[in-house]
Coordinates of C-alpha atoms and ligand atoms in Angstrom, one line a residue:
X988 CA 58.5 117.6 129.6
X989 CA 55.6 118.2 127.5
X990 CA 57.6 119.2 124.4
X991 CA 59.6 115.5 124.8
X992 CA 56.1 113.8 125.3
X993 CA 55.1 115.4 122.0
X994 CA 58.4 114.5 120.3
X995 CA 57.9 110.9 121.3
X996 CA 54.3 110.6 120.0
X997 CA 55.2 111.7 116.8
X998 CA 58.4 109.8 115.9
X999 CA 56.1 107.0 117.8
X1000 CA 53.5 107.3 114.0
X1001 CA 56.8 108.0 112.0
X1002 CA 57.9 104.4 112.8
X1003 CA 54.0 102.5 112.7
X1004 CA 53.9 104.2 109.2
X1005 CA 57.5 102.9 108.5
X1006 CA 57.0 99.4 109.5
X1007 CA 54.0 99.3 107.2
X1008 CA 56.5 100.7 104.2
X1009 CA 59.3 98.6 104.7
X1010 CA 56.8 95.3 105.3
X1011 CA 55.3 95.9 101.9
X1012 CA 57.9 96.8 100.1
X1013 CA 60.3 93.7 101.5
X1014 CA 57.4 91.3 100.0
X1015 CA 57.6 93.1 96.7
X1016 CA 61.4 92.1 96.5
X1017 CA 61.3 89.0 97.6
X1018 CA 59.2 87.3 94.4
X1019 CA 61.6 86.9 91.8
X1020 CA 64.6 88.6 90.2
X1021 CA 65.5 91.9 90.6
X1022 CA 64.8 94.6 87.1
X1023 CA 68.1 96.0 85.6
X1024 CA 68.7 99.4 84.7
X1025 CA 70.7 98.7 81.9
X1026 CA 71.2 102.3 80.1
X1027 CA 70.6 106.2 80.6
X1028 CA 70.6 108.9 78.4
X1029 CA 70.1 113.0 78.4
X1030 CA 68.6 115.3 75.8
X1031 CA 67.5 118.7 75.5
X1032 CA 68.2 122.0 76.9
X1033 CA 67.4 124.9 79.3
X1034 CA 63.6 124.9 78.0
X1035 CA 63.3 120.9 77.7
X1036 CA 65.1 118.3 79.4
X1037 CA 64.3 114.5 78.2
X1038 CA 66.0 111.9 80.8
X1039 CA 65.7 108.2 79.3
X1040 CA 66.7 105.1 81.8
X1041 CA 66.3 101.5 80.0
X1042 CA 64.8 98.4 81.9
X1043 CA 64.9 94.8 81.6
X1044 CA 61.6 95.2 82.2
X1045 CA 58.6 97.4 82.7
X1046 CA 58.2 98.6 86.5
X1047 CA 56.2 101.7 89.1
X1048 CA 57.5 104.8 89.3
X1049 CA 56.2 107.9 91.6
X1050 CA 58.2 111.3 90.7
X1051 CA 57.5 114.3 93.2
X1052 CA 59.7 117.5 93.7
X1053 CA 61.8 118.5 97.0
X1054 CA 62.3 122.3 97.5
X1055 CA 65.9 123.6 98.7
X1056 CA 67.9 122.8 97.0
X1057 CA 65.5 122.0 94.1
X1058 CA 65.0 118.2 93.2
X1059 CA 63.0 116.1 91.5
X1060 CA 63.3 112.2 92.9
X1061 CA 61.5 109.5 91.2
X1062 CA 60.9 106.6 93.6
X1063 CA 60.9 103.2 92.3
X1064 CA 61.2 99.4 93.3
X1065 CA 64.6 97.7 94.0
X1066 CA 66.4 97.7 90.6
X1067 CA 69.9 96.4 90.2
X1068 CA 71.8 99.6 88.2
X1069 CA 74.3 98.6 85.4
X1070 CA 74.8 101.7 83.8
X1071 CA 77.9 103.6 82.6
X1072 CA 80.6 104.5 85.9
X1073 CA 80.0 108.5 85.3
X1074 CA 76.3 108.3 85.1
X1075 CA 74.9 111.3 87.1
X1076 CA 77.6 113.2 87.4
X1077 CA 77.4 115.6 85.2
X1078 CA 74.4 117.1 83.9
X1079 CA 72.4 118.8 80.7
X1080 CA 69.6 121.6 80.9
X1081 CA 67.6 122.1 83.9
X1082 CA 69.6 118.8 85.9
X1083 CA 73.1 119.4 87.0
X1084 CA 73.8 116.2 88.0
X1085 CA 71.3 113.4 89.4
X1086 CA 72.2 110.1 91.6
X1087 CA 70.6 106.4 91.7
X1088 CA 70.3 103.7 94.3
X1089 CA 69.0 101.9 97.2
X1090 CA 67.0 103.8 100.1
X1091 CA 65.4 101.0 101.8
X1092 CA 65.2 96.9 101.5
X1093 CA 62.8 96.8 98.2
X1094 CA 63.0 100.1 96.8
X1095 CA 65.6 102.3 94.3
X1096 CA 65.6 105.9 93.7
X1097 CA 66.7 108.4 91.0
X1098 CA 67.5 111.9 92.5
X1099 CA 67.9 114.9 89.9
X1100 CA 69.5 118.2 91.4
X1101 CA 68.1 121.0 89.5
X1102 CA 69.7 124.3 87.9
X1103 CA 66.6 126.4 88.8
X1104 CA 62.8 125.4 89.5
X1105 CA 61.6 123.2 86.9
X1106 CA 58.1 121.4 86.8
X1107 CA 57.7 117.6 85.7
X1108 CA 56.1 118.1 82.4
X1109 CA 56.4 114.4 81.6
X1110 CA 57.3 111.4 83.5
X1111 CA 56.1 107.5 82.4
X1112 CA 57.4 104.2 81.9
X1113 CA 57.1 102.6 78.5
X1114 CA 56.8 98.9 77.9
X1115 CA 59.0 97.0 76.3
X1116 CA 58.3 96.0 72.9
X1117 CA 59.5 94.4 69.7
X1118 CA 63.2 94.2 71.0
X1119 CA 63.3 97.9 72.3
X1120 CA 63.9 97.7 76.4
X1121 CA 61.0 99.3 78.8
X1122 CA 61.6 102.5 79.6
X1123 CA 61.3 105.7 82.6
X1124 CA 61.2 109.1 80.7
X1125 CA 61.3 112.2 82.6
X1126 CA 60.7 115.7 80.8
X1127 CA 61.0 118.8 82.6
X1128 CA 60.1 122.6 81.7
X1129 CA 61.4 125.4 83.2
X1130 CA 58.7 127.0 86.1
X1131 CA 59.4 129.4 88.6
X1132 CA 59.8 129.5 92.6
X1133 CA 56.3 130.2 93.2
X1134 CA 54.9 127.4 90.7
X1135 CA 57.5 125.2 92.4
X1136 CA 56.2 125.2 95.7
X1137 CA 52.6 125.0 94.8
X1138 CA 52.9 121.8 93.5
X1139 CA 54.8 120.6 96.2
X1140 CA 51.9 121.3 98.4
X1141 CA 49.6 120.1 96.0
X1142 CA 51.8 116.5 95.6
X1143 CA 51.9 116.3 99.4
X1144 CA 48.3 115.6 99.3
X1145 CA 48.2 112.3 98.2
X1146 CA 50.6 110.9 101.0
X1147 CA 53.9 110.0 100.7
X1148 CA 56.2 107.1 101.6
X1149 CA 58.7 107.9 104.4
X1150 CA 62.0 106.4 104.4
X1151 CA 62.1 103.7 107.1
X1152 CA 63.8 103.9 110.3
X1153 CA 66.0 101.5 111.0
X1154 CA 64.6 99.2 113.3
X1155 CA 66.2 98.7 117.1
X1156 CA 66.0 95.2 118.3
X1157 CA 64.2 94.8 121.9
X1158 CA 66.1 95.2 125.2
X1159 CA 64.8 92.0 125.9
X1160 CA 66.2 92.2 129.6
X1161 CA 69.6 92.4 128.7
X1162 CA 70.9 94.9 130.7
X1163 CA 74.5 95.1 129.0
X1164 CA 75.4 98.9 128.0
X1165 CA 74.3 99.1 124.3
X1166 CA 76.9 100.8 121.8
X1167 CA 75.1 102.0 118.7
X1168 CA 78.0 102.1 115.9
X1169 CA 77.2 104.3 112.7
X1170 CA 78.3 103.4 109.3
X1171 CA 78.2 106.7 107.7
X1172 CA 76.1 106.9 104.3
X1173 CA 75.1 104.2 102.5
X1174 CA 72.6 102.6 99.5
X1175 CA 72.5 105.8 97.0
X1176 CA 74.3 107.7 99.4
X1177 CA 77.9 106.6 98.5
X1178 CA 79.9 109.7 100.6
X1179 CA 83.2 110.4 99.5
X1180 CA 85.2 108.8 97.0
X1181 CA 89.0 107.8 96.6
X1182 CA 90.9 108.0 93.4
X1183 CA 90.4 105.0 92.1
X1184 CA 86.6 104.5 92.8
X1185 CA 86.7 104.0 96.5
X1186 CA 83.2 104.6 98.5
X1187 CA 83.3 106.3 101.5
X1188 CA 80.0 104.4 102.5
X1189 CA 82.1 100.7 101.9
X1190 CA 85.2 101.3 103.8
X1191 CA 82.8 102.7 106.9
X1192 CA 80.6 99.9 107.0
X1193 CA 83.5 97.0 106.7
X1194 CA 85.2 99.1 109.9
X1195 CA 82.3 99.2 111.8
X1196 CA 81.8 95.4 111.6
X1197 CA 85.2 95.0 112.1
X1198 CA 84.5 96.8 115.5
X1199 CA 81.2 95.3 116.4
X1200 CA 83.3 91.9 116.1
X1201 CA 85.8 93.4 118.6
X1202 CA 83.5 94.7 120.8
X1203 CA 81.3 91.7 120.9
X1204 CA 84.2 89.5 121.9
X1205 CA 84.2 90.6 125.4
X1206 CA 80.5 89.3 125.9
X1207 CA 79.9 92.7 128.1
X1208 CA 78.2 95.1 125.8
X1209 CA 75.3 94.7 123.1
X1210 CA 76.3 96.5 120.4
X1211 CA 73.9 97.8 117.4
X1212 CA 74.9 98.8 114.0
X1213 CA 72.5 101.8 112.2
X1214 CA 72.9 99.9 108.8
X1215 CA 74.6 96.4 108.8
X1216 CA 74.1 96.3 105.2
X1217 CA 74.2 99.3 101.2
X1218 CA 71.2 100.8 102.3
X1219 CA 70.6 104.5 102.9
X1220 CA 69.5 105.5 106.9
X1221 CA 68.5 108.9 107.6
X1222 CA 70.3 111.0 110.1
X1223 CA 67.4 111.4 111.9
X1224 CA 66.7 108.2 112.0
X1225 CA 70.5 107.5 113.1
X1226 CA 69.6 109.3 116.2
X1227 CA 66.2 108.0 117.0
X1228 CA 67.5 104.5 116.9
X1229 CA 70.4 104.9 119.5
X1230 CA 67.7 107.3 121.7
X1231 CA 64.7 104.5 121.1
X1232 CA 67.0 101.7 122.2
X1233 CA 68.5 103.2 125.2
X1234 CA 72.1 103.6 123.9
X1235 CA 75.6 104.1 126.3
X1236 CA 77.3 104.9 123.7
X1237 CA 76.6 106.5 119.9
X1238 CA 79.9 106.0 117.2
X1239 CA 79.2 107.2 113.9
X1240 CA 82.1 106.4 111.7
X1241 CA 83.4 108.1 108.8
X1242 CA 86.1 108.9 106.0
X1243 CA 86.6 112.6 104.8
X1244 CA 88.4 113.8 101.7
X1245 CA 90.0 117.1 100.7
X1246 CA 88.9 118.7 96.9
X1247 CA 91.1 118.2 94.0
X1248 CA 93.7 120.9 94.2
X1249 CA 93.0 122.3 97.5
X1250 CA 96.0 120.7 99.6
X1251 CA 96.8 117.7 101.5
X1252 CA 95.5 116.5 104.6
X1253 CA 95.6 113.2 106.8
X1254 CA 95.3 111.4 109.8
X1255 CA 91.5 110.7 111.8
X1256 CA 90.0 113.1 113.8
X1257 CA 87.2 112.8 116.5
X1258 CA 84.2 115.2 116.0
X1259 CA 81.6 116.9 118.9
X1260 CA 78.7 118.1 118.5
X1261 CA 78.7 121.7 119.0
X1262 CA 76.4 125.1 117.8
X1263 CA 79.6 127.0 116.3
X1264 CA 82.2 125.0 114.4
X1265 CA 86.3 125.4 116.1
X1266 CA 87.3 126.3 112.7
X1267 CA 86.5 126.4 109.2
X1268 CA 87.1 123.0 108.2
X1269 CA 85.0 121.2 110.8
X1270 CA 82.4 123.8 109.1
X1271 CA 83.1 122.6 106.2
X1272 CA 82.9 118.6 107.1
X1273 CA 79.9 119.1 109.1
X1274 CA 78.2 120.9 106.0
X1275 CA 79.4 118.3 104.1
X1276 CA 78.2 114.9 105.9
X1277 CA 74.9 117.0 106.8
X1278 CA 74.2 116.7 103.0
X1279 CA 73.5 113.1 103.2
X1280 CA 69.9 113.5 103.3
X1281 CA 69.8 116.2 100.7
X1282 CA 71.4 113.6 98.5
X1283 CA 69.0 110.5 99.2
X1284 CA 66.0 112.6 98.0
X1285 CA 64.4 113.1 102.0
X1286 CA 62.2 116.0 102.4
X1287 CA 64.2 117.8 105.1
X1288 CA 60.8 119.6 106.4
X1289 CA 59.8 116.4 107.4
X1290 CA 62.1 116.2 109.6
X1291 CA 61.6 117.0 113.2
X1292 CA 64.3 118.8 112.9
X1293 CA 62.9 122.3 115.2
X1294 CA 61.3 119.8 117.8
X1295 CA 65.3 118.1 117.8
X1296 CA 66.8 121.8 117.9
X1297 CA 64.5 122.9 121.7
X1298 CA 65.8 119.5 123.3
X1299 CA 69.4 120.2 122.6
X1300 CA 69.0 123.0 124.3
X1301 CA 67.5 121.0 127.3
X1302 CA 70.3 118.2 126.9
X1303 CA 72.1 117.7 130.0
X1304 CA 75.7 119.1 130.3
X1305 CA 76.1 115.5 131.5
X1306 CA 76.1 114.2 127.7
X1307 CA 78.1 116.8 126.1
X1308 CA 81.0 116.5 128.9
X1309 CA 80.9 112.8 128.3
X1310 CA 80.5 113.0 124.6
X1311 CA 84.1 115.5 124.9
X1312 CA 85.6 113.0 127.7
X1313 CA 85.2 110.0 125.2
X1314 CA 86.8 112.2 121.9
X1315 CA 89.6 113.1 124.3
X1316 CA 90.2 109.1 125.7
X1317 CA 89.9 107.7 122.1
X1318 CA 92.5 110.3 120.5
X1319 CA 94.8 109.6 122.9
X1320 CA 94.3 105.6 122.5
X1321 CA 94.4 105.6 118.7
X1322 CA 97.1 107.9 118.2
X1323 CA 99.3 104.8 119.4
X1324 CA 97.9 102.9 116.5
X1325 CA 97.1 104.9 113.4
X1326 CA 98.2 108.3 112.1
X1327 CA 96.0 111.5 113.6
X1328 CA 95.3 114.8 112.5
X1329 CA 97.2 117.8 113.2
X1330 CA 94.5 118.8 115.0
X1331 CA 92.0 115.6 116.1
X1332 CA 89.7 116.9 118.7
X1333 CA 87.0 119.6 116.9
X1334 CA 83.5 120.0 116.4
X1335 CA 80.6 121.5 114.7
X1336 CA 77.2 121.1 114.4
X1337 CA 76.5 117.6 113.4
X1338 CA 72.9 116.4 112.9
X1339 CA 73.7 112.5 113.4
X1340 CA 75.1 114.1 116.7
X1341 CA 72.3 115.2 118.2
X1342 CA 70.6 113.0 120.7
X1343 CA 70.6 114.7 124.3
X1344 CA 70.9 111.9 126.4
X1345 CA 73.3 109.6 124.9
X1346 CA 77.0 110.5 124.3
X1347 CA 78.0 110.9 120.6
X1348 CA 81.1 111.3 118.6
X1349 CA 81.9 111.5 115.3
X1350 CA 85.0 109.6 113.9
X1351 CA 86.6 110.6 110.7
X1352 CA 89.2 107.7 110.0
X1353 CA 91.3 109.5 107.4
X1354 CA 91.6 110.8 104.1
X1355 CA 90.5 109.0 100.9
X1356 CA 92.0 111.8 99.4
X1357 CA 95.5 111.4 100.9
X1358 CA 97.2 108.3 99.2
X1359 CA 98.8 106.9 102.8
X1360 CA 95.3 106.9 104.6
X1361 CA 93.7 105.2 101.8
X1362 CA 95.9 102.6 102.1
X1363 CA 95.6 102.5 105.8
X1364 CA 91.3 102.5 105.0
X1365 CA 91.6 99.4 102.9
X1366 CA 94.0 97.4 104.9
X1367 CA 93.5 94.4 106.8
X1368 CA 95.9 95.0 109.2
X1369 CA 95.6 98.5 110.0
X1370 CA 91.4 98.1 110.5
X1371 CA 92.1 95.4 113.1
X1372 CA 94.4 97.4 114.7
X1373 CA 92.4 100.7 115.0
X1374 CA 89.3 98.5 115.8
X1375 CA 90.9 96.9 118.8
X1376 CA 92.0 100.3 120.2
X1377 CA 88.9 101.7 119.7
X1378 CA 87.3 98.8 121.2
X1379 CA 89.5 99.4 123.9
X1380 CA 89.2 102.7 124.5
X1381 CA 85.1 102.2 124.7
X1382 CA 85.5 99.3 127.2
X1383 CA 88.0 101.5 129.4
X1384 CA 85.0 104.7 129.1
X1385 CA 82.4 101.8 129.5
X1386 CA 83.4 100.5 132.4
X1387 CA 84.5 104.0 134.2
X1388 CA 80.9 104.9 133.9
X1389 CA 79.4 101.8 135.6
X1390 CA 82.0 102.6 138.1
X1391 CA 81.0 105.9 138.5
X1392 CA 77.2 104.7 138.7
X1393 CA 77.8 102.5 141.7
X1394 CA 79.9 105.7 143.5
X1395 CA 77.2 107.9 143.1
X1396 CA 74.6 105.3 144.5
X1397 CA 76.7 104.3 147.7
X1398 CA 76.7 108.0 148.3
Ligands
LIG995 ZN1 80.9 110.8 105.7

């Protein structure tokens, strides 16, 4: 009891400090016309890395450094990014490959993964001038792991922004069961990618509305999406919204892909949460969509993460055998529909999985890297189709439940 009051209390300030962020910020955006980042360029090597991005025009920056894996993330308002298709994925000197995009509703980031510890010798925006666009330079210098972490404690000093939680409308006395749907990824978080381009975070958020709109339809549930729009959500903050709104029911929804060159696989497959993967590839995919907050740039020690770990352990059995009754009703419902795995029912230790009170699963669709379940991802016919049974299949769980409720009271 006194370790959940605790919890509470403190993701109770991580919101109040979130709000403030996102209020601030939102105004920012609003005034006029969105900067461009119009170019990027690297130089340099192992001992001095130069990163150039080019502006429309001349805007804040705030770099800081993120330990483990080793990143430096420069924070800065909402920019529209036209820059070259490969940008970032490939890297020069001390950064191996760095991302851009949206975290929150009126601010961008650049995220740099590192080759080994590096300090931010440099990093400052030039004006534009005489035809030349404004400009962010970074310069980086090799440093070791102590040096590293000392300035991280020295940077976490002057306080930081956190990433905003999503916010959870009011109950508002509406007593309907809430479903909590979860586009996976999202903003500079792009997850997977097909062949041709394809986003992982697109394809997840399209389905998801698609099922909101299904599951609306019946006027008998309030349903809540995690991101209704291509911004980046935490996974913690995934979690706390479903837990802070009093969710049935939490969906998170997403597309996996195999390497290049190591085989072929297909067909959805429905995820639990669980301490020791059922085999290596839902180790693998859990490792994998656990990296989303590496990715965005969020300072994983920040996390509650330890407080979340001791109230798993409390969670009632109730929501695990309910989270494994669901994954077993909804494989059997969409294998009617849609193509399934060989093997559809695994899991492993998800962190979007991982509130004790309200049953979660984990829906991987298909496989952007498989050329049939693309085309199944980006069809018209075939998201209606799996949306309805889904739909179905959480109206049919929904509704056993209530039933259930009013059993146990008349006994
Ligand atoms: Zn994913």
């Amino acid at each position: 009891m006194v370790v959940r009051a605790l919890n509470w209390a403190f993701l109770g300030v991580l919101c109040a400090l979130s709000a403030l962020a996102v209020q601030a910020l939102a105004a920012a955006a609003a005034s006029d016309s969105l900067p461009v980042a119009t170019d990027v360029r690297l130089g340099g090597d192992e001992a001095q890395t130069r990163f150039v991005m080019d502006f429309s025009r001349k805007i804040d920056m705030r770099a800081f450094t993120l330990a483990d894996p080793y990143r430096v993330v420069i924070d800065i308002p909402q920019v529209v990014f036209q820059l070259p298709p490969k940008a970032g994925e490939s890297g020069r000197g001390l950064i191996k490959a760095y991302r851009f995009g949206l975290v929150m509703q009126g601010g961008s980031r650049l995220v740099f993964d590192l080759a080994k510890p590096a300090k931010v010798a440099k990093a400052f925006i030039v004006d534009s001038s005489e035809g030349a666009p404004a400009r962010l330079v970074l310069e980086l210098a090799p440093t070791d792991r102590e040096s590293f972490l000392r300035q991280i404690a020295i940077d976490n000093r002057t306080a930081r922004t956190d990433l905003p939680a999503a916010s959870a409308p009011a109950k508002e006395g509406d007593q309907r069961p809430l479903v909590v749907l979860d586009p996976g990824h999202g903003g500079i978080d792009t997850g997977t990618k097909g062949p041709s381009g394809e986003e992982e975070k697109d394809i997840v958020l399209s389905f998801a509305q698609r099922l909101r709109e299904r599951l609306e339809k019946s006027g008998k549930y309030r349903v809540l999406l995690t991101r209704s729009d291509d911004t980046f959500v935490a996974l913690a903050d995934r979690v706390r919204v479903a837990r802070d709104a009093g969710a049935t029911l939490f969906v998170s929804i997403h597309a996996d892909s195999l390497p290049h060159g190591e085989g072929d696989a297909q067909g959805a497959s429905i995820y639990t949460l669980s301490d020791t993967a059922t085999d290596s590839e839902a180790a693998r995919l859990a490792e994998k969509e656990n990296r989303a907050d590496v990715i965005a740039g969020v300072d994983l020690k920040s996390e509650p993460d330890d407080v979340v770990g001791i109230l798993i352990d409390l969670a009632e059995r109730e929501t695990k055998s309910l989270s494994i009754q669901f994954a077993h009703k909804l494989a059997g419902e969409m294998k009617a529909v849609t193509r399934m795995h060989k093997k559809p029912l695994k899991s492993a230790g998800f962190r979007v999985l991982r509130a004790p009170d309200v049953p979660s699963v984990l829906v991987e669709l298909g496989y952007v890297s498989n050329r049939q379940d693309l085309q199944s991802l980006l069809s018209e016919p075939w998201r209606n189709r799996t949306a309805d049974s889904m739909a179905q299949t959480i109206e049919t769980f929904l509704s056993s439940q209530t039933a259930g409720v009013a059993h146990t009271g008349a006994n």
